C-alpha cells in the first residue's frame, strides 16, 4: 500500500507531521490548498525534513502540491502513487521487505525520543555521579552510556 500524507499550509500540519513522526512513513507527501500563500514555506520545511531521514535506494519521496478545488496536481499525485506501486512490485520481485525496515526505523526513533526525554527529566545522585565521572575522565563515555541504559531499563 502507498502511504500518502496530506498537509495544508498555515494550519500547523507541517509541524504536527514532524512531531508525530508521520513523515517517516510517508511514501508520497501532498501539500493541499496550494493556492494559499504559505505553500513555499511548507514545501521547504517538508523537503528539509525528508532530507534528514534515511534515503531509500529505489524511491525518493515526492512533495506534491494539489488543490482539491481546482484539481491542480491531482494527475501528478495519481502518477506518483502508480510509480510507487511499481517500486513495491519490483521489491516483491526482488524479495525485499515491504515497509518493515521503515517501521523499525520509526520505532527506533520513537524509542530514542522517549528515552532521551526520560533521561533529561531524571534527577538522581546516581546520574549526577555518572556525569561527573565522565567529565573527570574517570569513566569512559561508552561505559557511562551502558550504565545509563541499565539504569533506565531497571526503573
PDB file of C-alpha atoms in Angstrom:
ATOM      1  CA  UNK A   1       0.000   0.000   0.000  1.00  0.00           C
ATOM      2  CA  UNK A   2       1.135   3.528  -0.726  1.00  0.00           C
ATOM      3  CA  UNK A   3       1.050   5.847   2.278  1.00  0.00           C
ATOM      4  CA  UNK A   4       0.077   9.376   1.224  1.00  0.00           C
ATOM      5  CA  UNK A   5       0.395  12.120   3.847  1.00  0.00           C
ATOM      6  CA  UNK A   6      -1.577  15.299   3.161  1.00  0.00           C
ATOM      7  CA  UNK A   7      -0.677  18.624   4.798  1.00  0.00           C
ATOM      8  CA  UNK A   8      -2.178  22.078   4.436  1.00  0.00           C
ATOM      9  CA  UNK A   9      -0.156  25.293   4.673  1.00  0.00           C
ATOM     10  CA  UNK A  10      -0.807  27.611   7.573  1.00  0.00           C
ATOM     11  CA  UNK A  11      -2.620  25.055   9.717  1.00  0.00           C
ATOM     12  CA  UNK A  12       0.425  23.751  11.553  1.00  0.00           C
ATOM     13  CA  UNK A  13       0.158  20.398   9.749  1.00  0.00           C
ATOM     14  CA  UNK A  14       3.828  20.520   8.832  1.00  0.00           C
ATOM     15  CA  UNK A  15       4.926  20.786  12.457  1.00  0.00           C
ATOM     16  CA  UNK A  16       2.361  18.225  13.608  1.00  0.00           C
ATOM     17  CA  UNK A  17       3.538  15.765  10.948  1.00  0.00           C
ATOM     18  CA  UNK A  18       7.110  16.180  12.071  1.00  0.00           C
ATOM     19  CA  UNK A  19       6.199  15.758  15.749  1.00  0.00           C
ATOM     20  CA  UNK A  20       4.102  12.687  15.077  1.00  0.00           C
ATOM     21  CA  UNK A  21       6.849  11.069  13.029  1.00  0.00           C
ATOM     22  CA  UNK A  22       4.409  10.737  10.184  1.00  0.00           C
ATOM     23  CA  UNK A  23       6.998  11.869   7.671  1.00  0.00           C
ATOM     24  CA  UNK A  24       8.932   8.710   8.441  1.00  0.00           C
ATOM     25  CA  UNK A  25       6.190   6.520   6.967  1.00  0.00           C
ATOM     26  CA  UNK A  26       5.132   8.749   4.060  1.00  0.00           C
ATOM     27  CA  UNK A  27       5.671   7.372   0.576  1.00  0.00           C
ATOM     28  CA  UNK A  28       4.167  10.477  -1.027  1.00  0.00           C
ATOM     29  CA  UNK A  29       3.722  13.884   0.619  1.00  0.00           C
ATOM     30  CA  UNK A  30       0.950  16.169  -0.582  1.00  0.00           C
ATOM     31  CA  UNK A  31       0.542  19.833   0.255  1.00  0.00           C
ATOM     32  CA  UNK A  32      -3.115  20.576  -0.415  1.00  0.00           C
ATOM     33  CA  UNK A  33      -4.552  24.070  -0.846  1.00  0.00           C
ATOM     34  CA  UNK A  34      -1.557  25.036  -2.956  1.00  0.00           C
ATOM     35  CA  UNK A  35      -3.229  28.343  -3.756  1.00  0.00           C
ATOM     36  CA  UNK A  36      -2.603  29.586  -0.187  1.00  0.00           C
ATOM     37  CA  UNK A  37       0.318  31.959   0.482  1.00  0.00           C
ATOM     38  CA  UNK A  38       2.462  29.717   2.710  1.00  0.00           C
ATOM     39  CA  UNK A  39       2.908  26.962   0.118  1.00  0.00           C
ATOM     40  CA  UNK A  40       6.602  27.620  -0.498  1.00  0.00           C
ATOM     41  CA  UNK A  41       7.347  27.708   3.236  1.00  0.00           C
ATOM     42  CA  UNK A  42       5.706  24.353   3.975  1.00  0.00           C
ATOM     43  CA  UNK A  43       7.336  22.789   0.884  1.00  0.00           C
ATOM     44  CA  UNK A  44      10.785  23.873   2.089  1.00  0.00           C
ATOM     45  CA  UNK A  45      10.108  22.582   5.607  1.00  0.00           C
ATOM     46  CA  UNK A  46       8.869  19.204   4.434  1.00  0.00           C
ATOM     47  CA  UNK A  47      11.703  18.745   1.934  1.00  0.00           C
ATOM     48  CA  UNK A  48      14.322  19.615   4.537  1.00  0.00           C
ATOM     49  CA  UNK A  49      12.787  17.146   6.996  1.00  0.00           C
ATOM     50  CA  UNK A  50      12.712  14.445   4.319  1.00  0.00           C
ATOM     51  CA  UNK A  51      16.395  15.070   3.660  1.00  0.00           C
ATOM     52  CA  UNK A  52      17.133  14.111   7.278  1.00  0.00           C
ATOM     53  CA  UNK A  53      15.550  10.679   7.084  1.00  0.00           C
ATOM     54  CA  UNK A  54      17.346   7.659   5.723  1.00  0.00           C
ATOM     55  CA  UNK A  55      17.051   7.587   1.947  1.00  0.00           C
ATOM     56  CA  UNK A  56      15.634   4.569   0.183  1.00  0.00           C
ATOM     57  CA  UNK A  57      17.738   3.313  -2.711  1.00  0.00           C
ATOM     58  CA  UNK A  58      14.787   2.914  -5.059  1.00  0.00           C
ATOM     59  CA  UNK A  59      12.434   5.755  -4.095  1.00  0.00           C
ATOM     60  CA  UNK A  60      12.600   9.456  -3.330  1.00  0.00           C
ATOM     61  CA  UNK A  61       9.507  10.661  -1.506  1.00  0.00           C
ATOM     62  CA  UNK A  62       7.990  13.446  -3.604  1.00  0.00           C
ATOM     63  CA  UNK A  63       6.390  16.577  -2.164  1.00  0.00           C
ATOM     64  CA  UNK A  64       3.473  17.407  -4.436  1.00  0.00           C
ATOM     65  CA  UNK A  65       1.209  20.457  -4.481  1.00  0.00           C
ATOM     66  CA  UNK A  66      -2.511  19.989  -5.026  1.00  0.00           C
ATOM     67  CA  UNK A  67      -5.712  21.970  -4.936  1.00  0.00           C
ATOM     68  CA  UNK A  68      -8.857  19.965  -4.363  1.00  0.00           C
ATOM     69  CA  UNK A  69     -10.953  22.865  -5.643  1.00  0.00           C
ATOM     70  CA  UNK A  70      -9.116  23.324  -8.959  1.00  0.00           C
ATOM     71  CA  UNK A  71      -7.857  19.771  -9.414  1.00  0.00           C
ATOM     72  CA  UNK A  72      -4.306  21.108  -9.662  1.00  0.00           C
ATOM     73  CA  UNK A  73      -1.706  18.419  -9.050  1.00  0.00           C
ATOM     74  CA  UNK A  74      -4.166  15.524  -8.922  1.00  0.00           C
ATOM     75  CA  UNK A  75      -2.791  13.848 -12.081  1.00  0.00           C
ATOM     76  CA  UNK A  76       0.750  14.162 -10.659  1.00  0.00           C
ATOM     77  CA  UNK A  77      -0.447  12.594  -7.404  1.00  0.00           C
ATOM     78  CA  UNK A  78      -2.010   9.686  -9.301  1.00  0.00           C
ATOM     79  CA  UNK A  79       1.240   9.250 -11.244  1.00  0.00           C
ATOM     80  CA  UNK A  80       3.316   9.242  -8.043  1.00  0.00           C
ATOM     81  CA  UNK A  81       1.062   6.599  -6.487  1.00  0.00           C
ATOM     82  CA  UNK A  82       1.346   4.468  -9.635  1.00  0.00           C
ATOM     83  CA  UNK A  83       5.134   4.866  -9.664  1.00  0.00           C
ATOM     84  CA  UNK A  84       5.389   3.821  -6.031  1.00  0.00           C
ATOM     85  CA  UNK A  85       3.187   0.785  -6.689  1.00  0.00           C
ATOM     86  CA  UNK A  86       5.672  -0.222  -9.387  1.00  0.00           C
ATOM     87  CA  UNK A  87       8.529   0.173  -6.889  1.00  0.00           C
ATOM     88  CA  UNK A  88       6.650  -2.063  -4.436  1.00  0.00           C
ATOM     89  CA  UNK A  89       6.065  -4.664  -7.136  1.00  0.00           C
ATOM     90  CA  UNK A  90       9.773  -4.588  -8.002  1.00  0.00           C
ATOM     91  CA  UNK A  91      10.705  -5.014  -4.328  1.00  0.00           C
ATOM     92  CA  UNK A  92       8.398  -8.005  -4.020  1.00  0.00           C
ATOM     93  CA  UNK A  93      10.005  -9.489  -7.113  1.00  0.00           C
ATOM     94  CA  UNK A  94      13.431  -8.915  -5.566  1.00  0.00           C
ATOM     95  CA  UNK A  95      12.343 -10.407  -2.242  1.00  0.00           C
ATOM     96  CA  UNK A  96      12.835  -7.099  -0.412  1.00  0.00           C
ATOM     97  CA  UNK A  97      10.956  -6.254   2.756  1.00  0.00           C
ATOM     98  CA  UNK A  98       7.874  -4.046   2.231  1.00  0.00           C
ATOM     99  CA  UNK A  99       7.988  -1.324   4.837  1.00  0.00           C
ATOM    100  CA  UNK A 100       9.161  -3.362   7.819  1.00  0.00           C
ATOM    101  CA  UNK A 101      12.577  -1.723   7.809  1.00  0.00           C
ATOM    102  CA  UNK A 102      10.998   1.712   7.643  1.00  0.00           C
ATOM    103  CA  UNK A 103       8.640   0.818  10.511  1.00  0.00           C
ATOM    104  CA  UNK A 104      11.585  -0.469  12.542  1.00  0.00           C
ATOM    105  CA  UNK A 105      13.362   2.872  11.968  1.00  0.00           C
ATOM    106  CA  UNK A 106      10.221   4.714  13.049  1.00  0.00           C
ATOM    107  CA  UNK A 107      10.002   2.628  16.218  1.00  0.00           C
ATOM    108  CA  UNK A 108      13.718   3.104  16.929  1.00  0.00           C
ATOM    109  CA  UNK A 109      13.352   6.873  16.564  1.00  0.00           C
ATOM    110  CA  UNK A 110      10.321   6.894  18.824  1.00  0.00           C
ATOM    111  CA  UNK A 111      12.108   4.829  21.481  1.00  0.00           C
ATOM    112  CA  UNK A 112      15.162   7.089  21.264  1.00  0.00           C
ATOM    113  CA  UNK A 113      12.997  10.192  21.687  1.00  0.00           C
ATOM    114  CA  UNK A 114      11.234   8.713  24.729  1.00  0.00           C
ATOM    115  CA  UNK A 115      14.489   7.565  26.330  1.00  0.00           C
ATOM    116  CA  UNK A 116      16.039  10.996  25.742  1.00  0.00           C
ATOM    117  CA  UNK A 117      13.012  12.731  27.273  1.00  0.00           C
ATOM    118  CA  UNK A 118      13.024  10.400  30.297  1.00  0.00           C
ATOM    119  CA  UNK A 119      16.758  10.810  30.774  1.00  0.00           C
ATOM    120  CA  UNK A 120      16.644  14.594  30.616  1.00  0.00           C
ATOM    121  CA  UNK A 121      13.808  14.625  33.156  1.00  0.00           C
ATOM    122  CA  UNK A 122      15.693  12.307  35.509  1.00  0.00           C
ATOM    123  CA  UNK A 123      17.269  13.857  38.561  1.00  0.00           C
ATOM    124  CA  UNK A 124      19.245  11.481  40.707  1.00  0.00           C
ATOM    125  CA  UNK A 125      22.518  11.412  42.519  1.00  0.00           C
ATOM    126  CA  UNK A 126      23.497   8.315  40.534  1.00  0.00           C
ATOM    127  CA  UNK A 127      23.087  10.143  37.197  1.00  0.00           C
ATOM    128  CA  UNK A 128      24.989  13.128  38.602  1.00  0.00           C
ATOM    129  CA  UNK A 129      27.795  10.792  39.663  1.00  0.00           C
ATOM    130  CA  UNK A 130      27.966   9.208  36.200  1.00  0.00           C
ATOM    131  CA  UNK A 131      28.171  12.649  34.523  1.00  0.00           C
ATOM    132  CA  UNK A 132      30.822  13.810  36.986  1.00  0.00           C
ATOM    133  CA  UNK A 133      32.902  10.664  36.427  1.00  0.00           C
ATOM    134  CA  UNK A 134      32.870  11.191  32.649  1.00  0.00           C
ATOM    135  CA  UNK A 135      33.770  14.868  32.993  1.00  0.00           C
ATOM    136  CA  UNK A 136      36.687  13.990  35.297  1.00  0.00           C
ATOM    137  CA  UNK A 137      37.928  11.299  32.922  1.00  0.00           C
ATOM    138  CA  UNK A 138      37.264   8.554  35.466  1.00  0.00           C
ATOM    139  CA  UNK A 139      34.695   6.820  33.265  1.00  0.00           C
ATOM    140  CA  UNK A 140      34.699   6.265  29.506  1.00  0.00           C
ATOM    141  CA  UNK A 141      31.719   7.709  27.653  1.00  0.00           C
ATOM    142  CA  UNK A 142      30.659   4.297  26.253  1.00  0.00           C
ATOM    143  CA  UNK A 143      30.685   2.764  29.729  1.00  0.00           C
ATOM    144  CA  UNK A 144      28.647   5.705  31.034  1.00  0.00           C
ATOM    145  CA  UNK A 145      26.160   5.142  28.219  1.00  0.00           C
ATOM    146  CA  UNK A 146      25.808   1.481  29.184  1.00  0.00           C
ATOM    147  CA  UNK A 147      25.279   2.398  32.849  1.00  0.00           C
ATOM    148  CA  UNK A 148      22.610   4.934  31.970  1.00  0.00           C
ATOM    149  CA  UNK A 149      20.810   2.404  29.758  1.00  0.00           C
ATOM    150  CA  UNK A 150      20.966  -0.192  32.536  1.00  0.00           C
ATOM    151  CA  UNK A 151      19.570   2.346  34.994  1.00  0.00           C
ATOM    152  CA  UNK A 152      16.708   3.317  32.680  1.00  0.00           C
ATOM    153  CA  UNK A 153      15.842  -0.323  31.993  1.00  0.00           C
ATOM    154  CA  UNK A 154      15.708  -1.256  35.672  1.00  0.00           C
ATOM    155  CA  UNK A 155      13.330   1.535  36.683  1.00  0.00           C
TER     156      UNK A 155
END
